[in-house]
mmCIF file of C-alpha atoms and ligand atoms in Angstrom:
data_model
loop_
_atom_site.group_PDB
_atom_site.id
_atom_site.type_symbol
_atom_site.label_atom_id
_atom_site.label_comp_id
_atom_site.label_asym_id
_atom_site.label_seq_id
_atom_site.Cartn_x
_atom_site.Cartn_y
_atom_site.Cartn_z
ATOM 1 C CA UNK A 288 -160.209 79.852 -61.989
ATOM 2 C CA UNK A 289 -161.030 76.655 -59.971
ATOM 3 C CA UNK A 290 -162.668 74.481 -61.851
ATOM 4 C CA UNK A 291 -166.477 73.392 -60.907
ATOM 5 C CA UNK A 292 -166.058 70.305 -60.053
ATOM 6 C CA UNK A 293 -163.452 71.384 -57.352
ATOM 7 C CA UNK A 294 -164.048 70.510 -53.649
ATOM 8 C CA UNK A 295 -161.220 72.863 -51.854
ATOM 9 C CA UNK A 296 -160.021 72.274 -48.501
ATOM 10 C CA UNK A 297 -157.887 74.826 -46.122
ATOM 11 C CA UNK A 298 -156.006 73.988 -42.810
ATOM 12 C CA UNK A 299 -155.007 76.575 -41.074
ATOM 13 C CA UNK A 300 -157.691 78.752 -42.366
ATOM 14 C CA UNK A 301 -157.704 81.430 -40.128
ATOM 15 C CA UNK A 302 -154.243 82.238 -40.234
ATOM 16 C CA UNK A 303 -152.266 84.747 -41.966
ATOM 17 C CA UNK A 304 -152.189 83.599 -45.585
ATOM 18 C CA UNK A 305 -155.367 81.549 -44.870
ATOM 19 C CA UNK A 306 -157.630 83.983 -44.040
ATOM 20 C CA UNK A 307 -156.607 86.055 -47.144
ATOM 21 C CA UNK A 308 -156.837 83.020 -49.578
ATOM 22 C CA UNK A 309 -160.033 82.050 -48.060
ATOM 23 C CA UNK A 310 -161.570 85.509 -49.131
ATOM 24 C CA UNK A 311 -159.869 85.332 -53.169
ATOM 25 C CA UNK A 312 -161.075 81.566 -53.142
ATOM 26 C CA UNK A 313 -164.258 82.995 -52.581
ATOM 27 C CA UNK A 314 -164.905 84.977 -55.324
ATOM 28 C CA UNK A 315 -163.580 82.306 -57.733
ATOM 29 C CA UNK A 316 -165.804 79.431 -56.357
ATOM 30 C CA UNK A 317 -169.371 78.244 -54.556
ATOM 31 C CA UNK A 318 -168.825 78.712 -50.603
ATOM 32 C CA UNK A 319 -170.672 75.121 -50.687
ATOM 33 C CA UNK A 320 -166.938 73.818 -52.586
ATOM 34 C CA UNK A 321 -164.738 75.628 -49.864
ATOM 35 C CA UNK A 322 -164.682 74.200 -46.929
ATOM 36 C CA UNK A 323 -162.417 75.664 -43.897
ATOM 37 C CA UNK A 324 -160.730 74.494 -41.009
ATOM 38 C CA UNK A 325 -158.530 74.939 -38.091
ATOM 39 C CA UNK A 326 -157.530 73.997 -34.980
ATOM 40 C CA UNK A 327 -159.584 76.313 -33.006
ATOM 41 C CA UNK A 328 -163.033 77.573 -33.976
ATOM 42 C CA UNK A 329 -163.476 80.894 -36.029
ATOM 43 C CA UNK A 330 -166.583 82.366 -35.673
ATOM 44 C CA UNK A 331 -165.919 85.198 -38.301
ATOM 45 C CA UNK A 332 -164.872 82.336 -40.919
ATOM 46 C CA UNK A 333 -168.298 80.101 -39.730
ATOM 47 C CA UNK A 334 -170.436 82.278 -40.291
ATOM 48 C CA UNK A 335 -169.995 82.948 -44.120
ATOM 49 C CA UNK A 336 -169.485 78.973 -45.424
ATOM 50 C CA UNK A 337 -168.808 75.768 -44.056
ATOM 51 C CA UNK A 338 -166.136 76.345 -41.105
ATOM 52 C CA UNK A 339 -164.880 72.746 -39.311
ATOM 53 C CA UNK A 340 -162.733 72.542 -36.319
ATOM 54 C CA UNK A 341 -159.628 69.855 -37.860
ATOM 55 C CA UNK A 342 -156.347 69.360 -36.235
ATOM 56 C CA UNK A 343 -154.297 68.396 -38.845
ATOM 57 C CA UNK A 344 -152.394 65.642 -36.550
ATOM 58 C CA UNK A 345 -155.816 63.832 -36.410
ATOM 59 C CA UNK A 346 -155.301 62.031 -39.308
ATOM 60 C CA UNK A 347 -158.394 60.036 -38.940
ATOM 61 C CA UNK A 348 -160.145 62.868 -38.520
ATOM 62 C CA UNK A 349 -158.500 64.735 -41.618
ATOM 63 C CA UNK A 350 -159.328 61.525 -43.564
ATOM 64 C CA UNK A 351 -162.474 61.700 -42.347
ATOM 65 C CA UNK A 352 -163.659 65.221 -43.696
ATOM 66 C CA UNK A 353 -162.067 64.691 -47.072
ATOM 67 C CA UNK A 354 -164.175 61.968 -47.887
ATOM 68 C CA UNK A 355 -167.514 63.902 -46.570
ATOM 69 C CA UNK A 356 -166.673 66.645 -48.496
ATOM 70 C CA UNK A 357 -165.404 64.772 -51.484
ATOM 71 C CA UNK A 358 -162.147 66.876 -51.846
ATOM 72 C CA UNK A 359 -159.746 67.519 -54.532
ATOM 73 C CA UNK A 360 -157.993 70.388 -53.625
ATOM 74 C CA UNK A 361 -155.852 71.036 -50.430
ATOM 75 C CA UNK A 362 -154.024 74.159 -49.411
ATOM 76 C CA UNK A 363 -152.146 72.488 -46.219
ATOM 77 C CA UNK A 364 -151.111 75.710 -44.357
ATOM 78 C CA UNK A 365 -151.502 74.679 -40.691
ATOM 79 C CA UNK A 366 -147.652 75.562 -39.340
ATOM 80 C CA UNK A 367 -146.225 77.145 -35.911
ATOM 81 C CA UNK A 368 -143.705 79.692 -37.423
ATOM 82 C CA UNK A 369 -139.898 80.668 -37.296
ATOM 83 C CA UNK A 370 -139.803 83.029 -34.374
ATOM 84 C CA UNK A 371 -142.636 80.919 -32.264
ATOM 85 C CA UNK A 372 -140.984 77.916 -33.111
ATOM 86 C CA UNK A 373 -137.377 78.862 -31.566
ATOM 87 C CA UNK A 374 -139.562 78.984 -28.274
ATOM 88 C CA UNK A 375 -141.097 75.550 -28.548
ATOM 89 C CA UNK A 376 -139.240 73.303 -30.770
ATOM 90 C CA UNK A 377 -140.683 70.108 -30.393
ATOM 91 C CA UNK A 378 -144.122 71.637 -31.243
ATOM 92 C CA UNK A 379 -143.225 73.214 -34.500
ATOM 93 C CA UNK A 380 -141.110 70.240 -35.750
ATOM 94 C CA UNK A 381 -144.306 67.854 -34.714
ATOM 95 C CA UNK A 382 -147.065 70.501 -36.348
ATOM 96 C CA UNK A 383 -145.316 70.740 -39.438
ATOM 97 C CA UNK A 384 -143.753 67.308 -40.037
ATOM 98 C CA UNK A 385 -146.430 65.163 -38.653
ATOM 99 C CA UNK A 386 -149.317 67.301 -39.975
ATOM 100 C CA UNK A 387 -147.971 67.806 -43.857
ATOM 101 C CA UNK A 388 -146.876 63.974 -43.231
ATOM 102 C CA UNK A 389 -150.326 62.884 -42.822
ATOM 103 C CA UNK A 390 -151.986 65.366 -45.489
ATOM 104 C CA UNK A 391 -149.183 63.313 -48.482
ATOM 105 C CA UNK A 392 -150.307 60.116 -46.694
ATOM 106 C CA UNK A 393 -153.795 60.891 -46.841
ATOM 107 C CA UNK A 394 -153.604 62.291 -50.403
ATOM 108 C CA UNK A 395 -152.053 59.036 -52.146
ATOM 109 C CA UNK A 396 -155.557 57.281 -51.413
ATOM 110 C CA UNK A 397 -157.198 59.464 -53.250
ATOM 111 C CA UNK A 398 -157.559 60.006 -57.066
ATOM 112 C CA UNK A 399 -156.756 63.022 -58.934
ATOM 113 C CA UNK A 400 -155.942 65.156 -55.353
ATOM 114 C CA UNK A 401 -153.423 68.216 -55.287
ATOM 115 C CA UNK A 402 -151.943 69.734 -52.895
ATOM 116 C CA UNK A 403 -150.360 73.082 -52.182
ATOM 117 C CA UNK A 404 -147.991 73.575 -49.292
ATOM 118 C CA UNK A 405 -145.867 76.336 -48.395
ATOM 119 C CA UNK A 406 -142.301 76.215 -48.297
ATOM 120 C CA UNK A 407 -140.639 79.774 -47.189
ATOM 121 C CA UNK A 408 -137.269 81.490 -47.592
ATOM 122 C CA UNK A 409 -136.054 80.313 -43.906
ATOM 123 C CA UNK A 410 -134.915 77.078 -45.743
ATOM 124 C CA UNK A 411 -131.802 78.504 -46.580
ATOM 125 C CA UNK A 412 -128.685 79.217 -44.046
ATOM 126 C CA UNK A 413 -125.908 81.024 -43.585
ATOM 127 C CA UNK A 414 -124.008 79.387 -46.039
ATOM 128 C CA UNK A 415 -126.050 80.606 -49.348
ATOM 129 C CA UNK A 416 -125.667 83.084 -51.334
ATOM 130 C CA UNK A 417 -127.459 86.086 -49.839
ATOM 131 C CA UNK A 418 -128.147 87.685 -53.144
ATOM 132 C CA UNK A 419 -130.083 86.533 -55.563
ATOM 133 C CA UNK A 420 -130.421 82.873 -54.149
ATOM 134 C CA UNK A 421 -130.434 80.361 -56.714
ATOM 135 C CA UNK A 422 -133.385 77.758 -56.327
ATOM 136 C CA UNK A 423 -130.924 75.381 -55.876
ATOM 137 C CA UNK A 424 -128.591 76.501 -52.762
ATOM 138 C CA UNK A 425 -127.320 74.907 -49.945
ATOM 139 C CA UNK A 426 -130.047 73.873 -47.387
ATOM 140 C CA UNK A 427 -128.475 74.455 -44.139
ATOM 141 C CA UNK A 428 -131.349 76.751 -42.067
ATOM 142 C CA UNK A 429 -131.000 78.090 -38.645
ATOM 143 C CA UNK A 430 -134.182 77.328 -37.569
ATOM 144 C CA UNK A 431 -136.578 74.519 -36.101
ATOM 145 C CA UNK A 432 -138.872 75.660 -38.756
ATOM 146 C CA UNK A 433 -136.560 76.013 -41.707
ATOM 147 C CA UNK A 434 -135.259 72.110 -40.541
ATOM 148 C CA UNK A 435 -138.891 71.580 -41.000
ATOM 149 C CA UNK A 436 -139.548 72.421 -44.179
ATOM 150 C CA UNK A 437 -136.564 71.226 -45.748
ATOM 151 C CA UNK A 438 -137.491 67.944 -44.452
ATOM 152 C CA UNK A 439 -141.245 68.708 -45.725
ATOM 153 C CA UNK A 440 -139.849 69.832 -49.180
ATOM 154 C CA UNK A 441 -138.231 66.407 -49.593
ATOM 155 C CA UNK A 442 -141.216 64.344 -48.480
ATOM 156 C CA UNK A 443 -143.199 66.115 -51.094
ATOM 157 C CA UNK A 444 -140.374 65.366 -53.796
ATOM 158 C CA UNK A 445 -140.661 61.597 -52.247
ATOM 159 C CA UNK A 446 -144.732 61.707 -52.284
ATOM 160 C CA UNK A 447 -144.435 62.758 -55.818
ATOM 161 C CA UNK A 448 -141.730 60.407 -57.038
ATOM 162 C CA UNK A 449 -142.941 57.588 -55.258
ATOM 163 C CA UNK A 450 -146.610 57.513 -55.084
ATOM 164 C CA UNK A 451 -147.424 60.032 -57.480
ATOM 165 C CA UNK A 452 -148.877 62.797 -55.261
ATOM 166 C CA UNK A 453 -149.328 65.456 -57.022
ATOM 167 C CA UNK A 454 -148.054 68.165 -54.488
ATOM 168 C CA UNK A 455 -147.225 71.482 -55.159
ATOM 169 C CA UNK A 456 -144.885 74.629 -53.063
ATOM 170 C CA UNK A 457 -143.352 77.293 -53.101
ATOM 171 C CA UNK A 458 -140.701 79.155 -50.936
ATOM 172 C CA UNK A 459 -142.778 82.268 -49.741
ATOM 173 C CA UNK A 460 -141.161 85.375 -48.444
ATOM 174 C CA UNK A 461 -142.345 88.022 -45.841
ATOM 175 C CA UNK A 462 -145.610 88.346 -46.635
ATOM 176 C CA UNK A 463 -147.550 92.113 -45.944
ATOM 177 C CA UNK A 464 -151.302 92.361 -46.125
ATOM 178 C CA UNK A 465 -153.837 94.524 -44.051
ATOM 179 C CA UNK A 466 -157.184 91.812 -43.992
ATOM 180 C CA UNK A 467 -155.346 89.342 -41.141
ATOM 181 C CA UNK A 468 -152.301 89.525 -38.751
ATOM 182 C CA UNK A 469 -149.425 87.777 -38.829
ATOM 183 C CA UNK A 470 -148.409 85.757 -35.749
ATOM 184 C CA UNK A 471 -144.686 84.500 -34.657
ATOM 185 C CA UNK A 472 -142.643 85.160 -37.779
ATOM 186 C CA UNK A 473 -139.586 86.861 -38.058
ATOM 187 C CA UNK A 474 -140.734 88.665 -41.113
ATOM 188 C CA UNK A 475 -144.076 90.314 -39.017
ATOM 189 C CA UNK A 476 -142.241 93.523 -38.157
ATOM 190 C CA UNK A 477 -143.302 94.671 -41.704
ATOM 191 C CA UNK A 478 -147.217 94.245 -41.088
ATOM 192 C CA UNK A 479 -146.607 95.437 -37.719
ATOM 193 C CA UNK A 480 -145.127 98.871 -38.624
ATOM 194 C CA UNK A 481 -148.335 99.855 -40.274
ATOM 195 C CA UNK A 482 -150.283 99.304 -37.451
ATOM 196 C CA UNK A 483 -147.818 102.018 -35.381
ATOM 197 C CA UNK A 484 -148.001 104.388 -37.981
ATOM 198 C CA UNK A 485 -151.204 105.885 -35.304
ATOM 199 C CA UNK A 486 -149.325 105.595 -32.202
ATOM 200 C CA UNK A 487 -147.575 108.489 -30.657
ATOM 201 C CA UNK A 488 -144.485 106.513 -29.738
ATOM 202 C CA UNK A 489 -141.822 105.371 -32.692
ATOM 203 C CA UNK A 490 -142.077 101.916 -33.791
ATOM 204 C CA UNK A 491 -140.049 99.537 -31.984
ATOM 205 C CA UNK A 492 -138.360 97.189 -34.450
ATOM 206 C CA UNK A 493 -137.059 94.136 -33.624
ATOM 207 C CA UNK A 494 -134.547 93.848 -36.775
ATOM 208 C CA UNK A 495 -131.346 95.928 -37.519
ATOM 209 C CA UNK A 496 -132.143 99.356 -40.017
ATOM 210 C CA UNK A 497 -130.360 97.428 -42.723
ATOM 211 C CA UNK A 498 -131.271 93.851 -42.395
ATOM 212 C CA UNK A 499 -133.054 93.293 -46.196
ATOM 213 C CA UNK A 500 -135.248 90.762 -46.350
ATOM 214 C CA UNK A 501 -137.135 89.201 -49.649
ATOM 215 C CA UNK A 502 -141.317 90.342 -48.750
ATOM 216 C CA UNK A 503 -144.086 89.830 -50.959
ATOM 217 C CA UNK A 504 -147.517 91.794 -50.797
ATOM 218 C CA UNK A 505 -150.717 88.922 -50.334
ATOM 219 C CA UNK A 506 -152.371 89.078 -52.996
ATOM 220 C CA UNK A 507 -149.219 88.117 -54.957
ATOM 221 C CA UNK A 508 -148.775 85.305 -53.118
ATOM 222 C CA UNK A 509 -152.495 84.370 -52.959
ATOM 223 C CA UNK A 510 -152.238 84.192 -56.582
ATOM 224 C CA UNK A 511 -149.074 82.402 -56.814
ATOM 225 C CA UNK A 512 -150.703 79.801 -54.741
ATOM 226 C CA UNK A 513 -153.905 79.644 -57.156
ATOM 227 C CA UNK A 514 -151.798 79.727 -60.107
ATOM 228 C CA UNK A 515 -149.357 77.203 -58.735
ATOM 229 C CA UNK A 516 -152.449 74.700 -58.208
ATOM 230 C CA UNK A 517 -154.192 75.603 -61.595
ATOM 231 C CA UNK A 518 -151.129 74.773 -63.477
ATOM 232 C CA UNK A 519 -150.204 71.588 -65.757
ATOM 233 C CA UNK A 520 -148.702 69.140 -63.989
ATOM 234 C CA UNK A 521 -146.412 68.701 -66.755
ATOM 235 C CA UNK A 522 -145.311 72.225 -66.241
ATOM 236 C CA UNK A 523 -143.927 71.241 -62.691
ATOM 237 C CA UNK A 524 -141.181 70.213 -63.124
ATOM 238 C CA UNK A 525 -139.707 70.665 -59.234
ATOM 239 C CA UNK A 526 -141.198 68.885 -56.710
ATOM 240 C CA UNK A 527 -139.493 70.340 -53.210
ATOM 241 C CA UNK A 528 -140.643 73.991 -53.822
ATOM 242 C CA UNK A 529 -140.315 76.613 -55.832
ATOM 243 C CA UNK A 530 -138.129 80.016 -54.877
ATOM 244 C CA UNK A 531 -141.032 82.844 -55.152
ATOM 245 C CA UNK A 532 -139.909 86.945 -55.397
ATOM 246 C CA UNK A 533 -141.656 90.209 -55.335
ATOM 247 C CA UNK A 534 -139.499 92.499 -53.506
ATOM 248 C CA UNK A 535 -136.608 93.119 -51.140
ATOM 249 C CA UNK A 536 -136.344 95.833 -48.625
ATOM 250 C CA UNK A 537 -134.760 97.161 -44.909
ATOM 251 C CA UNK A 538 -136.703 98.150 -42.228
ATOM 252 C CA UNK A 539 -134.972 101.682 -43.071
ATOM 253 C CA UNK A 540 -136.493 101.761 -46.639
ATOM 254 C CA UNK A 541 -140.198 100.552 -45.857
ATOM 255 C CA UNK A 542 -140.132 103.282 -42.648
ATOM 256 C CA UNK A 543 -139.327 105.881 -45.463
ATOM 257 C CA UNK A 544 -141.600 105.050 -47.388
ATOM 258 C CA UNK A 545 -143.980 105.377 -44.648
ATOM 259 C CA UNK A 546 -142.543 108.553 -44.152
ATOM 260 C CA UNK A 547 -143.890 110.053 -47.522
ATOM 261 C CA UNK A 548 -147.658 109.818 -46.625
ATOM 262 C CA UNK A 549 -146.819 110.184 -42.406
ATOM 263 C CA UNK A 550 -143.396 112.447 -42.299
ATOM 264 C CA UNK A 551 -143.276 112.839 -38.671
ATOM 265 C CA UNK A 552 -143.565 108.304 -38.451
ATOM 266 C CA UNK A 553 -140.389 107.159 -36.910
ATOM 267 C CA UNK A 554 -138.189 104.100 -36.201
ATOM 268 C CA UNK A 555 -136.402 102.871 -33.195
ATOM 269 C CA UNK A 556 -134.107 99.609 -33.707
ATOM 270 C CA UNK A 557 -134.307 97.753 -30.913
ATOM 271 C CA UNK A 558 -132.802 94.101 -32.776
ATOM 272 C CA UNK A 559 -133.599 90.758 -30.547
ATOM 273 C CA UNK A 560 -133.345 87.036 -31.548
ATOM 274 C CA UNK A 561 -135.301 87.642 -34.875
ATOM 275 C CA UNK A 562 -132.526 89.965 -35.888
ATOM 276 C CA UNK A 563 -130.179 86.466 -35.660
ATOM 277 C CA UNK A 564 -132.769 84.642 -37.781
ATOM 278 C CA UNK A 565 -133.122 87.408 -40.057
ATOM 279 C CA UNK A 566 -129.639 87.884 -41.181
ATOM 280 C CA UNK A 567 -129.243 84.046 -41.901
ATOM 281 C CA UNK A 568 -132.019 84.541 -44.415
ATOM 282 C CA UNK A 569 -131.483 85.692 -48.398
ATOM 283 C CA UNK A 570 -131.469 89.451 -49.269
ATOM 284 C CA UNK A 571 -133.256 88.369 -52.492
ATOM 285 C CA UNK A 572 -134.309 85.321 -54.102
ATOM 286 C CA UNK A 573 -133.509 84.117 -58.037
ATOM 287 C CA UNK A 574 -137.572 82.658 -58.905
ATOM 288 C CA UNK A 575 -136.481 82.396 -62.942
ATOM 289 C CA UNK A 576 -137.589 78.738 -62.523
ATOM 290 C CA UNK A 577 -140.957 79.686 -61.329
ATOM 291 C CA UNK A 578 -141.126 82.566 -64.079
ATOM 292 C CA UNK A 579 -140.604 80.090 -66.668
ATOM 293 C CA UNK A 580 -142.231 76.845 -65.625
ATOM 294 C CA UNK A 581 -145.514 78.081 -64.864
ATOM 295 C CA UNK A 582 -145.430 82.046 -65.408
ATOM 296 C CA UNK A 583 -145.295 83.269 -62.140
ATOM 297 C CA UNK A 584 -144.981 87.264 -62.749
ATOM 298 C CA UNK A 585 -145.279 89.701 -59.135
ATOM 299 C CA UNK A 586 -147.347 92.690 -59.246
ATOM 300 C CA UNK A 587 -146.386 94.745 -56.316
ATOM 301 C CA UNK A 588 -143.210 96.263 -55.339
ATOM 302 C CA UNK A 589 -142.916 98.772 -51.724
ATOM 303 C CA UNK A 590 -143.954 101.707 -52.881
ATOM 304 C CA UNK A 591 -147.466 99.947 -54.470
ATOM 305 C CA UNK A 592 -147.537 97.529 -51.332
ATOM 306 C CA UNK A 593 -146.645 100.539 -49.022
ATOM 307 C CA UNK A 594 -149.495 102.939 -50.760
ATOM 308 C CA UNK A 595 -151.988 100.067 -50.279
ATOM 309 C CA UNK A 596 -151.773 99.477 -46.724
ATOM 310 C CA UNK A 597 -151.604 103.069 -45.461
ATOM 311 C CA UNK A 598 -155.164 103.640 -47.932
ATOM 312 C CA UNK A 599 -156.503 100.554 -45.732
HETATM 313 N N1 LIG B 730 -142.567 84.736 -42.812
HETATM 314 C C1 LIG B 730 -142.035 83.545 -42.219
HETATM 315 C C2 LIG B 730 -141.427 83.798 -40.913
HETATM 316 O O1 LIG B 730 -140.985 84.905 -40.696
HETATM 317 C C3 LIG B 730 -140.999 82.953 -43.129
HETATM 318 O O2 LIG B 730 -141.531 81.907 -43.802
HETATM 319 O O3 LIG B 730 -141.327 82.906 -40.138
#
């Protein structure tokens, strides 16, 4: 649970993962202690708690709103994603460097601050093992956004080492939930699919059948991220990021799946660029360090993730 005393602070708040965090947050904690931001205004997040317009490359401005609202607890999740980012490189390398650059920068001034930032899976190349990554593979990623959060993962080690920042990550997967949409990952294809179940037309997927990618259902990660944040700092014992696993799966697999509540849903594989990011990400990730550090422990596989969203 967050603690009382706990002023929390979201970028990127109305975002995939933010928007979903933003509702668990809420039931743990006073709406007064959660205050949200993000570059544009959200008029469905304003009108239940305090809502701010930030952009995190403002750093004055970020500065500026931590100290109003005496903040202790950052979930940094502002970020342009993999697929978006191939399209504008530049923007996603200066989002995501400059922006998690001035959120460690900002949080060395101040006492007793944490901060959770989200690493993902498209850190890892070609060149790693595809099954059952180890947490500590070769970092070679085909992306502008996997470059960037290498580079992010060792500015949090440095933050750490050198100024004592106590920041906090973890290497998220895919990740599938039904309260917000996903926007320019290569991974979207499995929100996505739900939403086509409806249409008459087959779902056009932009991956190969059997391209298996690690996924993880939100409320997993939402509490990964919690849990991550409420644990000992002694426990922490990596600083870059942790690997994180639920499940793995093909676009074949999750459509039958779908096919056991909707029998007549079908698939057509239509594979563009994603398809090339996709297969230079893991199959499956190896999170033992996360298990036993600070007892990270999935709930939902595909057939409980799959059940969920078609019951939404
Ligand atoms: N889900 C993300 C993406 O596809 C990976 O971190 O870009």
């Amino acid at each position: 649970m967050a603690k009382k005393k706990d002023n929390i602070l979201l970028t990127g708040a109305a975002g995939q993962l933010g928007i979903e965090l933003t509702a668990r947050l809420r039931e743990q904690a006073d709406v007064d202690k959660i205050v949200l931001t993000d570059i544009r205004h959200n008029q469905a997040l304003a009108e239940n708690g305090i809502f701010e317009t930030l952009d995190v490359l403002d750093k004055d401005r970020l500065w500026d709103t931590l100290q109003r609202h005496k903040i202790n607890r950052i979930y940094h999740l502002a970020a342009i994603l993999s697929a978006s980012g191939e399209s504008n490189i530049m923007a996603a390398w200066k989002l995501n460097m400059d922006g998690l650059l001035n959120v460690l920068d900002t949080a060395r001034e101040i006492n007793g601050f944490r901060v959770f930032w989200p690493s993902s899976i498209a850190v890892f190349g070609s060149d790693a093992q595809r099954q059952n990554t180890p947490q500590d593979s070769p970092l070679n990623p085909s992306t502008a956004y996997g470059i960037s959060k290498v580079a992010g993962e060792q500015w949090c080690a440095y933050y750490h080492r050198r100024f004592g920042v106590d920041v906090r990550s973890v290497r998220y997967p895919g990740l599938i939930g039904y309260r917000s949409k996903p926007g320019g990952g290569t991974t979207d294809y499995a929100v996505e699919i739900f939403h086509a179940i409806h249409s008459d037309e087959p779902y056009s997927c932009p991956l190969q059948g059997d391209t298996r990618l690690p996924m993880m259902y939100m409320d997993d990660a939402v509490r990964a991220a919690i849990e991550l944040m409420e644990a000992r700092p002694d426990d922490i014992r990596i600083r870059t990021s942790y690997n994180l696993a639920a499940m793995s799966f093909t676009p074949r697999e999750i459509t039958e799946e779908i096919r056991r509540y909707h029998p007549g849903f079908q698939t057509e594989y239509e594979p563009d660029h994603r398809e090339e990011i996709a297969s230079s990400w893991p199959e499956s990730i190896d999170d033992r360090a996360a298990r036993e550090q600070w007892g990270w422990d999935h709930e939902f596989d595909l057939k409980a993730m799959v059940r969920i969203m078609i019951h939404q």
